[in-house]
Short mmCIF file of C-alpha atoms and ligand atoms in Angstrom, two decimals:
data_model
loop_
_atom_site.label_atom_id
_atom_site.label_comp_id
_atom_site.label_asym_id
_atom_site.label_seq_id
_atom_site.Cartn_x
_atom_site.Cartn_y
_atom_site.Cartn_z
CA MET A 1 23.28 138.02 -0.38
CA ALA A 2 20.30 136.01 0.88
CA LYS A 3 19.00 133.46 -1.58
CA HIS A 4 15.69 134.64 -2.99
CA ILE A 5 12.58 132.48 -3.18
CA THR A 6 9.25 133.41 -4.75
CA LEU A 7 6.26 131.69 -3.22
CA ILE A 8 2.84 131.57 -4.86
CA GLY A 9 -0.02 131.32 -2.35
CA GLY A 10 -0.17 132.62 1.21
CA GLY A 11 -2.68 130.06 2.50
CA LEU A 12 -1.90 127.69 5.36
CA VAL A 13 1.08 125.91 3.82
CA GLY A 14 2.48 128.93 1.96
CA ALA A 15 2.43 131.17 5.03
CA LEU A 16 4.08 128.57 7.27
CA LEU A 17 6.71 127.68 4.66
CA ALA A 18 7.47 131.38 4.14
CA GLN A 19 7.99 131.87 7.88
CA GLN A 20 10.31 128.87 8.10
CA LEU A 21 12.37 129.90 5.07
CA ALA A 22 12.71 133.50 6.27
CA GLY A 23 13.80 132.16 9.65
CA ARG A 24 16.58 130.26 7.88
CA GLY A 25 17.90 133.36 6.13
CA PHE A 26 16.08 133.23 2.78
CA ALA A 27 14.62 136.38 1.22
CA VAL A 28 10.99 135.42 0.58
CA ASP A 29 8.29 137.15 -1.46
CA VAL A 30 4.79 135.67 -1.34
CA PHE A 31 2.17 136.49 -3.97
CA GLU A 32 -1.36 135.77 -2.78
CA LYS A 33 -4.44 135.99 -4.97
CA ARG A 34 -6.81 137.16 -2.26
CA PRO A 35 -6.70 140.47 -0.39
CA ASP A 36 -5.00 140.57 3.02
CA PRO A 37 -7.48 138.73 5.31
CA ARG A 38 -6.28 140.77 8.29
CA ILE A 39 -7.66 143.89 6.58
CA ALA A 40 -10.39 142.64 4.25
CA GLY A 41 -11.64 139.77 6.46
CA PHE A 42 -11.09 136.11 5.64
CA THR A 43 -12.89 135.21 2.44
CA GLY A 44 -13.36 131.52 2.21
CA GLY A 45 -10.86 128.85 1.37
CA ARG A 46 -11.93 125.29 1.62
CA SER A 47 -13.50 124.65 5.01
CA ILE A 48 -14.36 126.92 7.92
CA ASN A 49 -12.51 124.88 10.52
CA LEU A 50 -10.03 122.01 10.44
CA ALA A 51 -8.62 119.30 12.67
CA LEU A 52 -5.02 119.89 13.68
CA ALA A 53 -3.14 116.73 14.73
CA GLU A 54 0.36 115.88 15.94
CA ARG A 55 2.15 116.25 12.59
CA GLY A 56 0.82 119.74 12.04
CA LEU A 57 1.36 120.60 15.67
CA GLN A 58 4.98 119.47 15.49
CA ALA A 59 5.59 121.77 12.50
CA LEU A 60 4.01 124.62 14.46
CA ARG A 61 6.19 123.77 17.47
CA GLU A 62 9.30 123.99 15.29
CA ALA A 63 8.06 127.36 14.06
CA GLY A 64 7.50 128.48 17.67
CA LEU A 65 3.76 128.90 17.08
CA ALA A 66 2.11 125.84 18.66
CA ASP A 67 1.10 127.51 21.92
CA ASP A 68 -0.44 130.49 20.15
CA VAL A 69 -2.44 128.19 17.88
CA LEU A 70 -3.63 125.92 20.70
CA GLN A 71 -4.92 128.92 22.63
CA ARG A 72 -7.34 129.48 19.75
CA ALA A 73 -8.31 125.81 19.35
CA VAL A 74 -10.91 123.46 20.81
CA MET A 75 -9.72 120.06 22.00
CA MET A 76 -11.46 117.01 20.50
CA ARG A 77 -10.97 113.82 22.50
CA GLY A 78 -12.65 111.43 20.12
CA ARG A 79 -15.51 110.75 17.77
CA MET A 80 -19.01 111.25 19.13
CA VAL A 81 -21.07 108.92 16.96
CA HIS A 82 -24.78 109.78 16.62
CA THR A 83 -26.94 106.89 15.47
CA ARG A 84 -30.21 107.28 13.59
CA ASP A 85 -32.27 106.47 16.69
CA GLY A 86 -30.82 109.50 18.50
CA ARG A 87 -28.27 107.70 20.70
CA SER A 88 -24.68 108.93 20.90
CA GLY A 89 -21.41 107.62 22.31
CA LEU A 90 -17.81 108.80 22.44
CA GLN A 91 -15.11 106.65 20.80
CA ARG A 92 -11.91 108.09 22.30
CA TYR A 93 -8.97 108.59 19.95
CA GLY A 94 -6.24 107.90 22.46
CA VAL A 95 -5.68 106.62 25.94
CA ASP A 96 -5.78 110.06 27.58
CA ASP A 97 -5.70 113.81 26.83
CA SER A 98 -2.15 113.55 25.51
CA GLU A 99 -3.72 112.01 22.39
CA VAL A 100 -6.33 114.45 21.16
CA ILE A 101 -6.87 116.51 18.04
CA TRP A 102 -7.73 120.20 17.85
CA SER A 103 -10.39 122.11 15.96
CA VAL A 104 -8.95 125.34 14.57
CA SER A 105 -10.49 128.12 12.51
CA ARG A 106 -8.91 128.25 9.06
CA GLY A 107 -9.17 132.04 8.96
CA ALA A 108 -7.69 132.60 12.42
CA LEU A 109 -4.87 130.14 11.75
CA ASN A 110 -4.07 131.69 8.38
CA MET A 111 -3.92 135.17 9.89
CA LEU A 112 -1.69 134.00 12.74
CA LEU A 113 0.68 132.41 10.22
CA LEU A 114 0.73 135.58 8.09
CA ASP A 115 1.63 137.66 11.16
CA ALA A 116 4.40 135.22 12.09
CA ALA A 117 5.82 135.14 8.57
CA GLU A 118 5.79 138.93 8.32
CA ALA A 119 7.53 139.15 11.70
CA ALA A 120 10.20 136.80 10.30
CA GLY A 121 10.78 139.22 7.39
CA VAL A 122 8.61 137.79 4.60
CA ASN A 123 7.24 140.27 2.03
CA PHE A 124 3.60 139.59 1.21
CA HIS A 125 1.91 140.92 -1.91
CA PHE A 126 -1.85 140.47 -1.60
CA GLY A 127 -4.37 140.66 -4.40
CA GLN A 128 -1.71 139.35 -6.79
CA SER A 129 -2.64 136.27 -8.78
CA LEU A 130 -0.13 134.19 -10.70
CA ALA A 131 -1.27 134.24 -14.32
CA HIS A 132 1.70 132.81 -16.19
CA ALA A 133 5.23 131.52 -15.65
CA ASP A 134 7.98 131.51 -18.27
CA PHE A 135 10.44 129.02 -16.85
CA ASP A 136 12.96 129.51 -19.66
CA GLN A 137 13.17 133.24 -18.99
CA ARG A 138 12.68 132.58 -15.27
CA ARG A 139 9.93 135.17 -15.08
CA ILE A 140 6.37 135.15 -13.78
CA ARG A 141 3.35 137.27 -14.66
CA LEU A 142 0.96 138.45 -11.96
CA VAL A 143 -2.44 140.07 -12.28
CA ASP A 144 -3.88 142.33 -9.58
CA GLU A 145 -7.52 142.77 -8.58
CA GLN A 146 -8.00 145.52 -11.18
CA GLY A 147 -6.74 143.19 -13.89
CA VAL A 148 -3.42 144.99 -14.28
CA SER A 149 -0.51 142.64 -15.09
CA ARG A 150 3.16 142.91 -14.35
CA GLU A 151 6.17 140.67 -14.88
CA LEU A 152 8.89 139.83 -12.41
CA ASP A 153 12.09 137.80 -12.28
CA ALA A 154 11.54 134.60 -10.29
CA PRO A 155 14.53 132.25 -10.64
CA VAL A 156 13.21 129.88 -7.96
CA VAL A 157 9.45 129.64 -7.52
CA ILE A 158 7.49 127.43 -5.14
CA GLY A 159 3.77 126.85 -5.62
CA ALA A 160 1.67 126.64 -2.42
CA ASP A 161 -1.36 127.79 -4.38
CA GLY A 162 -3.65 124.92 -3.49
CA ALA A 163 -5.50 122.17 -5.33
CA GLY A 164 -6.22 124.34 -8.38
CA SER A 165 -2.60 125.54 -8.55
CA ALA A 166 -1.84 128.01 -11.34
CA LEU A 167 1.87 127.27 -10.99
CA ARG A 168 1.16 123.57 -11.54
CA ALA A 169 -0.75 124.41 -14.73
CA ALA A 170 2.19 126.49 -15.96
CA MET A 171 4.71 123.74 -15.13
CA ASN A 172 2.50 121.16 -16.81
CA ALA A 173 2.32 123.30 -19.95
CA HIS A 174 6.13 123.55 -20.00
CA SER A 175 6.70 119.81 -19.51
CA PRO A 176 3.89 117.44 -18.49
CA LEU A 177 3.81 116.46 -14.81
CA GLY A 178 1.76 113.28 -15.31
CA GLU A 179 -1.24 114.81 -13.57
CA ARG A 180 -4.22 112.66 -12.58
CA VAL A 181 -7.19 114.08 -10.71
CA GLU A 182 -9.55 111.43 -9.36
CA SER A 183 -12.89 112.85 -8.34
CA LEU A 184 -14.50 111.18 -5.32
CA GLY A 185 -17.93 111.70 -6.86
CA HIS A 186 -19.10 113.04 -3.48
CA GLY A 187 -19.37 116.70 -2.57
CA TYR A 188 -19.79 118.63 0.66
CA LYS A 189 -21.84 121.49 2.04
CA GLU A 190 -21.29 123.44 5.25
CA LEU A 191 -24.06 124.39 7.70
CA GLU A 192 -23.91 125.99 11.14
CA ILE A 193 -25.02 125.09 14.65
CA PRO A 194 -24.95 128.44 16.48
CA PRO A 195 -23.81 128.85 20.10
CA ALA A 196 -26.34 127.45 22.56
CA GLY A 197 -27.63 130.97 23.42
CA GLY A 198 -29.13 131.15 19.93
CA LEU A 199 -31.15 127.94 20.34
CA SER A 200 -34.36 127.26 22.22
CA ALA A 201 -33.82 125.99 25.77
CA ASP A 202 -35.27 122.49 25.16
CA LEU A 203 -32.57 121.77 22.57
CA VAL A 204 -29.67 122.63 24.82
CA GLY A 205 -28.41 120.22 27.44
CA ARG A 206 -26.42 117.72 25.42
CA SER A 207 -23.16 119.59 25.87
CA GLY A 208 -21.96 117.79 28.97
CA GLY A 209 -22.09 120.94 31.12
CA HIS A 210 -20.51 123.27 28.53
CA ASP A 211 -23.40 125.72 28.44
CA GLN A 212 -22.09 127.79 25.56
CA PHE A 213 -22.26 124.79 23.18
CA ALA A 214 -25.32 122.91 21.91
CA LEU A 215 -23.38 119.60 21.83
CA GLU A 216 -20.38 118.20 23.69
CA PRO A 217 -17.59 120.57 22.49
CA HIS A 218 -14.63 118.25 23.05
CA ALA A 219 -15.48 115.82 20.28
CA LEU A 220 -15.66 115.48 16.53
CA HIS A 221 -19.31 114.62 15.96
CA ILE A 222 -20.30 112.11 13.29
CA TRP A 223 -23.75 111.12 12.07
CA PRO A 224 -22.81 108.05 9.95
CA ARG A 225 -25.52 106.93 7.57
CA GLY A 226 -23.92 104.34 5.32
CA GLY A 227 -23.28 105.99 1.95
CA TYR A 228 -23.13 109.51 3.37
CA MET A 229 -22.71 111.38 6.66
CA CYS A 230 -22.65 114.65 8.53
CA ILE A 231 -19.81 115.73 10.78
CA ALA A 232 -19.50 118.72 13.12
CA LEU A 233 -16.39 120.39 14.54
CA PRO A 234 -16.56 122.90 17.42
CA ASN A 235 -15.53 126.55 17.16
CA THR A 236 -14.13 128.53 20.09
CA GLU A 237 -17.11 130.90 20.30
CA GLY A 238 -19.58 128.05 20.91
CA SER A 239 -20.79 127.25 17.41
CA PHE A 240 -20.16 124.09 15.35
CA THR A 241 -19.46 123.87 11.66
CA VAL A 242 -21.47 120.98 10.22
CA THR A 243 -20.40 119.38 6.96
CA LEU A 244 -22.75 117.18 4.96
CA PHE A 245 -20.89 114.71 2.71
CA LEU A 246 -23.08 113.16 0.03
CA PRO A 247 -22.81 111.76 -3.53
CA ALA A 248 -22.79 114.67 -5.97
CA HIS A 249 -25.02 112.98 -8.57
CA GLY A 250 -27.11 109.87 -8.97
CA PRO A 251 -30.07 108.36 -7.12
CA HIS A 252 -31.48 109.82 -3.93
CA PRO A 253 -29.92 110.99 -1.74
CA SER A 254 -27.45 113.04 -3.76
CA PHE A 255 -26.86 116.77 -4.03
CA ASP A 256 -28.63 116.56 -7.39
CA THR A 257 -31.78 114.99 -5.94
CA LEU A 258 -31.84 117.26 -2.88
CA GLY A 259 -31.85 120.38 -5.01
CA GLY A 260 -32.80 123.23 -2.68
CA ALA A 261 -33.45 123.66 1.03
CA ASN A 262 -37.03 122.31 1.03
CA THR A 263 -36.15 118.81 -0.16
CA ALA A 264 -32.95 118.91 1.88
CA ARG A 265 -34.97 119.69 5.02
CA ALA A 266 -37.21 116.66 4.45
CA PHE A 267 -34.08 114.54 3.98
CA PHE A 268 -32.62 115.85 7.27
CA GLU A 269 -35.94 115.23 9.08
CA GLU A 270 -35.69 111.61 7.98
CA ASP A 271 -31.95 110.98 8.33
CA PHE A 272 -30.63 113.51 10.85
CA PRO A 273 -33.69 114.25 13.03
CA ASP A 274 -31.61 115.14 16.11
CA LEU A 275 -29.26 117.42 14.13
CA LEU A 276 -31.79 119.45 12.12
CA PRO A 277 -33.28 121.37 15.09
CA LEU A 278 -29.76 122.54 16.01
CA ILE A 279 -29.44 124.33 12.65
CA PRO A 280 -32.02 127.14 12.93
CA ASP A 281 -30.88 128.86 9.74
CA PHE A 282 -31.04 125.67 7.72
CA ALA A 283 -32.71 127.11 4.62
CA ASN A 284 -30.32 130.05 4.29
CA ASP A 285 -27.27 127.90 5.04
CA TYR A 286 -28.34 125.23 2.58
CA ASP A 287 -29.25 127.51 -0.28
CA GLY A 288 -26.48 130.03 0.42
CA HIS A 289 -23.49 127.68 0.65
CA PRO A 290 -22.02 126.04 -2.44
CA VAL A 291 -21.45 122.32 -2.90
CA GLY A 292 -17.69 121.77 -2.66
CA THR A 293 -16.00 119.13 -4.78
CA LEU A 294 -13.59 116.49 -3.45
CA SER A 295 -10.75 114.94 -5.44
CA THR A 296 -7.36 113.32 -5.03
CA LEU A 297 -4.48 114.74 -7.06
CA TYR A 298 -1.58 112.54 -8.17
CA LEU A 299 1.47 113.83 -10.04
CA ASP A 300 4.47 111.94 -11.39
CA ARG A 301 6.66 114.98 -10.91
CA TRP A 302 6.46 117.77 -8.35
CA HIS A 303 9.27 119.96 -9.66
CA LEU A 304 10.87 121.43 -12.75
CA ASP A 305 14.55 120.79 -12.01
CA GLY A 306 15.65 123.54 -9.62
CA ARG A 307 13.36 126.22 -11.03
CA ALA A 308 9.94 125.34 -9.66
CA LEU A 309 8.40 123.09 -7.00
CA LEU A 310 4.89 122.32 -5.75
CA VAL A 311 4.03 121.78 -2.06
CA GLY A 312 0.90 121.16 -0.01
CA ASP A 313 -2.38 120.73 -1.88
CA ALA A 314 -0.79 122.02 -5.10
CA ALA A 315 1.29 118.80 -5.17
CA HIS A 316 -0.96 116.29 -3.43
CA ALA A 317 -4.54 117.38 -2.66
CA ILE A 318 -6.43 114.62 -0.86
CA VAL A 319 -9.97 114.04 0.37
CA PRO A 320 -10.53 115.38 3.90
CA PHE A 321 -11.63 112.22 5.74
CA HIS A 322 -8.48 111.69 7.77
CA GLY A 323 -8.22 115.40 8.62
CA GLN A 324 -4.64 115.31 7.34
CA GLY A 325 -4.37 117.57 4.26
CA MET A 326 -3.08 120.57 6.16
CA ASN A 327 -1.14 118.37 8.58
CA CYS A 328 0.61 116.72 5.65
CA GLY A 329 1.29 120.10 4.04
CA PHE A 330 2.75 121.38 7.32
CA GLU A 331 5.02 118.30 7.45
CA ASP A 332 6.12 119.22 3.89
CA THR A 333 7.26 122.63 5.12
CA VAL A 334 9.51 121.15 7.81
CA VAL A 335 11.20 118.77 5.37
CA LEU A 336 11.61 121.35 2.62
CA ALA A 337 12.86 124.18 4.84
CA SER A 338 15.50 121.95 6.36
CA LEU A 339 16.64 120.52 2.99
CA LEU A 340 16.87 124.02 1.51
CA ALA A 341 18.77 125.34 4.53
CA GLU A 342 21.36 122.59 4.06
CA ALA A 343 21.91 123.26 0.35
CA PRO A 344 20.42 126.63 -0.64
CA ASP A 345 22.17 126.72 -4.02
CA ASP A 346 21.31 123.17 -5.10
CA THR A 347 17.60 123.62 -5.61
CA ALA A 348 17.46 120.92 -8.30
CA ASP A 349 18.84 118.31 -5.90
CA VAL A 350 16.80 119.61 -2.99
CA PHE A 351 13.52 119.56 -4.93
CA ALA A 352 14.22 116.03 -6.21
CA GLU A 353 15.08 114.86 -2.70
CA PHE A 354 11.97 116.55 -1.30
CA GLN A 355 9.78 114.64 -3.74
CA ARG A 356 11.66 111.39 -3.05
CA ILE A 357 10.99 111.72 0.68
CA ARG A 358 7.47 113.10 0.61
CA GLN A 359 5.71 111.45 -2.33
CA PRO A 360 5.44 107.89 -0.93
CA ASN A 361 3.99 109.47 2.19
CA SER A 362 1.51 111.70 0.41
CA ASP A 363 0.42 108.70 -1.70
CA ALA A 364 -0.13 106.72 1.52
CA ILE A 365 -2.19 109.41 3.25
CA ALA A 366 -4.19 109.88 0.05
CA ALA A 367 -5.13 106.19 0.15
CA MET A 368 -5.85 106.21 3.88
CA ALA A 369 -8.02 109.33 3.56
CA LEU A 370 -10.14 107.58 0.93
CA GLU A 371 -10.46 104.49 3.12
CA ASN A 372 -11.40 106.61 6.11
CA TYR A 373 -14.49 107.94 4.32
CA VAL A 374 -15.93 104.43 4.31
CA GLU A 375 -14.87 103.99 7.93
CA MET A 376 -16.45 107.24 9.10
CA ARG A 377 -19.74 107.08 7.24
CA ASP A 378 -20.29 103.36 7.62
CA SER A 379 -17.92 101.28 9.73
CA VAL A 380 -18.03 103.28 12.96
CA ALA A 381 -21.49 101.77 13.43
CA ASP A 382 -20.55 98.28 12.14
CA PRO A 383 -20.23 95.44 14.74
CA HIS A 384 -17.31 93.72 12.95
CA TYR A 385 -15.39 97.00 12.74
CA LEU A 386 -16.10 97.68 16.42
CA ALA A 387 -14.89 94.17 17.35
CA LYS A 388 -11.66 94.73 15.41
CA ARG A 389 -11.23 98.06 17.11
CA ALA A 390 -11.79 96.46 20.54
CA LEU A 391 -9.35 93.61 19.83
CA GLY A 392 -6.82 96.12 18.51
CA ALA A 393 -7.14 98.11 21.74
CA LEU A 394 -6.49 94.93 23.77
CA LEU A 395 -3.43 94.06 21.70
CA ALA A 396 -2.13 97.63 22.00
CA GLU A 397 -2.53 97.38 25.76
CA HIS A 398 -0.87 93.97 26.13
CA ALA A 399 1.77 94.28 23.40
CA PRO A 400 2.36 98.03 23.01
CA GLY A 401 5.67 97.43 21.28
CA HIS A 402 3.91 95.43 18.56
CA PHE A 403 0.47 96.90 17.98
CA MET A 404 -0.71 100.44 17.39
CA ALA A 405 -3.96 101.36 15.67
CA ARG A 406 -3.34 102.90 12.25
CA TYR A 407 -5.42 105.95 13.13
CA ARG A 408 -3.14 106.50 16.11
CA MET A 409 0.05 106.16 14.01
CA VAL A 410 -1.30 108.71 11.52
CA THR A 411 -2.75 111.14 14.02
CA PHE A 412 -0.51 111.03 17.08
CA THR A 413 2.97 110.03 15.87
CA HIS A 414 5.51 111.16 13.31
CA LEU A 415 5.94 107.69 11.83
CA PRO A 416 5.98 108.15 8.06
CA TYR A 417 2.49 107.87 6.54
CA ALA A 418 3.81 105.13 4.23
CA TYR A 419 4.89 103.07 7.26
CA ALA A 420 1.50 103.60 8.97
CA TYR A 421 -0.26 102.45 5.81
CA GLU A 422 1.75 99.25 5.40
CA ARG A 423 1.78 98.37 9.07
CA GLY A 424 -1.91 99.11 9.37
CA ARG A 425 -2.64 96.74 6.52
CA ALA A 426 -0.61 93.92 8.08
CA GLN A 427 -2.29 94.45 11.47
CA ASP A 428 -5.71 94.45 9.84
CA VAL A 429 -5.08 91.09 8.18
CA LEU A 430 -4.04 89.68 11.55
CA LEU A 431 -7.14 91.06 13.34
CA ASP A 432 -9.38 89.44 10.71
CA GLN A 433 -7.58 86.11 11.20
CA LEU A 434 -7.87 86.31 14.99
CA LEU A 435 -11.57 87.24 14.95
CA ARG A 436 -12.53 84.71 12.24
CA GLY A 437 -15.73 86.62 11.49
CA SER A 438 -16.76 86.95 15.14
CA THR A 439 -18.04 90.28 16.46
CA ASP A 440 -16.93 89.49 20.02
CA ALA A 441 -13.36 90.58 20.78
CA ALA A 442 -13.63 89.17 24.31
CA ALA A 443 -14.06 85.67 22.88
CA VAL A 444 -10.54 85.73 21.38
CA ASP A 445 -7.80 84.02 23.46
CA LEU A 446 -5.71 87.10 24.22
CA GLY A 447 -2.52 85.25 25.16
CA ALA A 448 -2.58 83.32 21.89
CA ALA A 449 -3.40 86.51 19.99
CA VAL A 450 -0.39 88.33 21.47
CA ASP A 451 1.84 85.34 20.60
CA ALA A 452 0.50 85.37 17.03
CA LEU A 453 1.10 89.12 16.78
CA ARG A 454 4.70 88.82 18.00
CA ALA A 455 5.35 85.89 15.67
CA THR A 456 3.87 87.65 12.65
CA LEU A 457 4.99 91.26 12.85
CA PRO A 458 8.30 92.90 13.82
CA PRO A 459 8.28 95.33 16.75
CA LEU A 460 7.10 98.89 16.07
CA PRO A 461 9.85 101.49 15.67
CA ASP A 462 10.96 103.30 18.81
CA LEU A 463 8.77 106.40 19.05
CA ARG A 464 11.06 108.46 21.28
P1 FAD B 501 -4.84 126.28 0.29
O1 FAD B 501 -5.28 126.27 1.71
O2 FAD B 501 -5.85 125.98 -0.76
O3 FAD B 501 -4.18 127.69 0.00
C1 FAD B 501 -3.79 128.09 -1.29
C2 FAD B 501 -3.59 129.58 -1.30
O4 FAD B 501 -3.12 129.96 -2.60
C3 FAD B 501 -4.87 130.36 -1.05
O5 FAD B 501 -4.64 131.39 -0.13
C4 FAD B 501 -5.24 130.90 -2.44
O6 FAD B 501 -5.95 132.14 -2.38
C5 FAD B 501 -3.87 131.09 -3.06
N1 FAD B 501 -3.88 131.03 -4.53
C6 FAD B 501 -4.59 130.20 -5.32
N2 FAD B 501 -4.34 130.45 -6.62
C7 FAD B 501 -3.44 131.46 -6.65
C8 FAD B 501 -2.79 132.17 -7.69
N3 FAD B 501 -3.02 131.90 -8.99
N4 FAD B 501 -1.91 133.17 -7.37
C9 FAD B 501 -1.67 133.46 -6.06
N5 FAD B 501 -2.27 132.82 -5.03
C10 FAD B 501 -3.14 131.83 -5.31
N6 FAD B 501 -6.85 119.26 6.49
C11 FAD B 501 -6.52 118.93 7.75
O7 FAD B 501 -5.33 118.76 8.07
N7 FAD B 501 -7.47 118.74 8.69
C12 FAD B 501 -8.80 118.89 8.40
O8 FAD B 501 -9.66 118.70 9.27
C13 FAD B 501 -9.18 119.24 7.08
N8 FAD B 501 -10.48 119.39 6.76
C14 FAD B 501 -10.82 119.73 5.49
C15 FAD B 501 -12.17 119.84 5.16
C16 FAD B 501 -12.55 120.12 3.87
C17 FAD B 501 -14.01 120.22 3.54
C18 FAD B 501 -11.56 120.32 2.88
C19 FAD B 501 -11.96 120.64 1.47
C20 FAD B 501 -10.22 120.23 3.20
C21 FAD B 501 -9.83 119.92 4.50
N9 FAD B 501 -8.49 119.79 4.87
C22 FAD B 501 -8.14 119.43 6.13
C23 FAD B 501 -7.42 119.96 3.87
C24 FAD B 501 -6.83 121.36 3.95
O9 FAD B 501 -7.85 122.30 3.75
C25 FAD B 501 -5.77 121.54 2.88
O10 FAD B 501 -4.89 120.44 2.85
C26 FAD B 501 -4.97 122.81 3.14
O11 FAD B 501 -5.80 123.94 3.07
C27 FAD B 501 -3.84 122.94 2.11
O12 FAD B 501 -3.18 124.16 2.29
P2 FAD B 501 -2.47 124.86 1.06
O13 FAD B 501 -1.87 126.09 1.63
O14 FAD B 501 -1.62 123.88 0.34
O15 FAD B 501 -3.66 125.24 0.06
#
């Protein structure tokens, strides 16, 4: 008989994991709090669209879904940085279009993954919220949308129920997991730039010939402003989802001091004068959308022997500034599905091994995501950062076996996050030494720099 697994949460990670497990012969039941989005419409989640990068794409390839997803995605070649004086410039992510990221709709992706999992034989139970788990009796209690509860046997249960995981709370109550939640102290709010047809003609024309869009569609737009920023990701139908990241509390500007749309509009007129006219429904967007919170979750333990395990955001929620939370969760599914397929009856060993492999990597991407906030909101407009970036690009060109930008390792390779973090740090130290405070990469003796690089750092691993 097929080994049975109960999954809590049919979001991005839960749906993909369910599909992969069913494809490997497991009997999978998924209990999802929300109604079926394919019938009721997609109701929220954390952000409207997300950046899909190589790690997530590779998981989708293994699931046979990458082409379907890419057909519904918008390619982003780099960061389009908008300075306060209204200028903008593209900082490409990679050398060519083989190194790009993709903007995908969370709702569309989730629905595609649900379809794929159902086609693989997964049983979904929507409108069913995990309320309690009794790990000693190996039973769970679910509550439906009418508040009616029922109990079920669940000998092996996996929590993909997101950052506020109910399964994690139940595991923690049974035996503490060593949970630490570190709030960033900054929140976010989403606003919308509609397709160009909805804007007055004098505002359109910055889309590089893509008439449907009000801005260049093939870029992740950033308006860095030091302690805060806006970003915008394109959607297939021509709109952009704008996200304002700002301190939650404290002196102006913070979400506290902005209050409602009137003060927020004055703030945008001052700080984002080129962006504000592209958001015609500013007041409704601002007052109608909640302020989201951002935190990093650390746990000492992700599993309760072989009875329960946490994956995705339920185990390691991170801040979104590297665009890697979902990508990391998708990588989790590949590792876990293959470990479980090898030893379906040894869930205690498999869960321990899963944590051993994944935790150093989720810790590393958590740290890099925090660092990237500073980089995005501040450094992308900083001359020393730009000089380091330029020198890094020269070293990558002249010594490709020895230098690769950390962003590139994280976004376009499958090198473990922990490796990218360590290597990135070592490369950064070297760049600082080579530049000696200068903001002119061209002034550095490139031959000597390549020699120093080769003498200091071992070659990069073979990427094939
Ligand atoms: P979730 O997506 O949170 O899904 C959890 C599911 O569990 C939901 O369907 C929920 O309804 C269900 N659930 C919750 N509680 C229960 C319960 N008690 N019983 C049953 N079901 C339950 N990542 C990227 O890779 N790229 C990006 O560009 C990116 N941008 C982001 C922008 C923002 C503003 C934020 C906040 C996050 C972003 N992320 C991004 C991170 C990404 O959203 C998460 O890492 C990803 O959604 C995690 O997927 P998950 O399935 O683990 O959790």
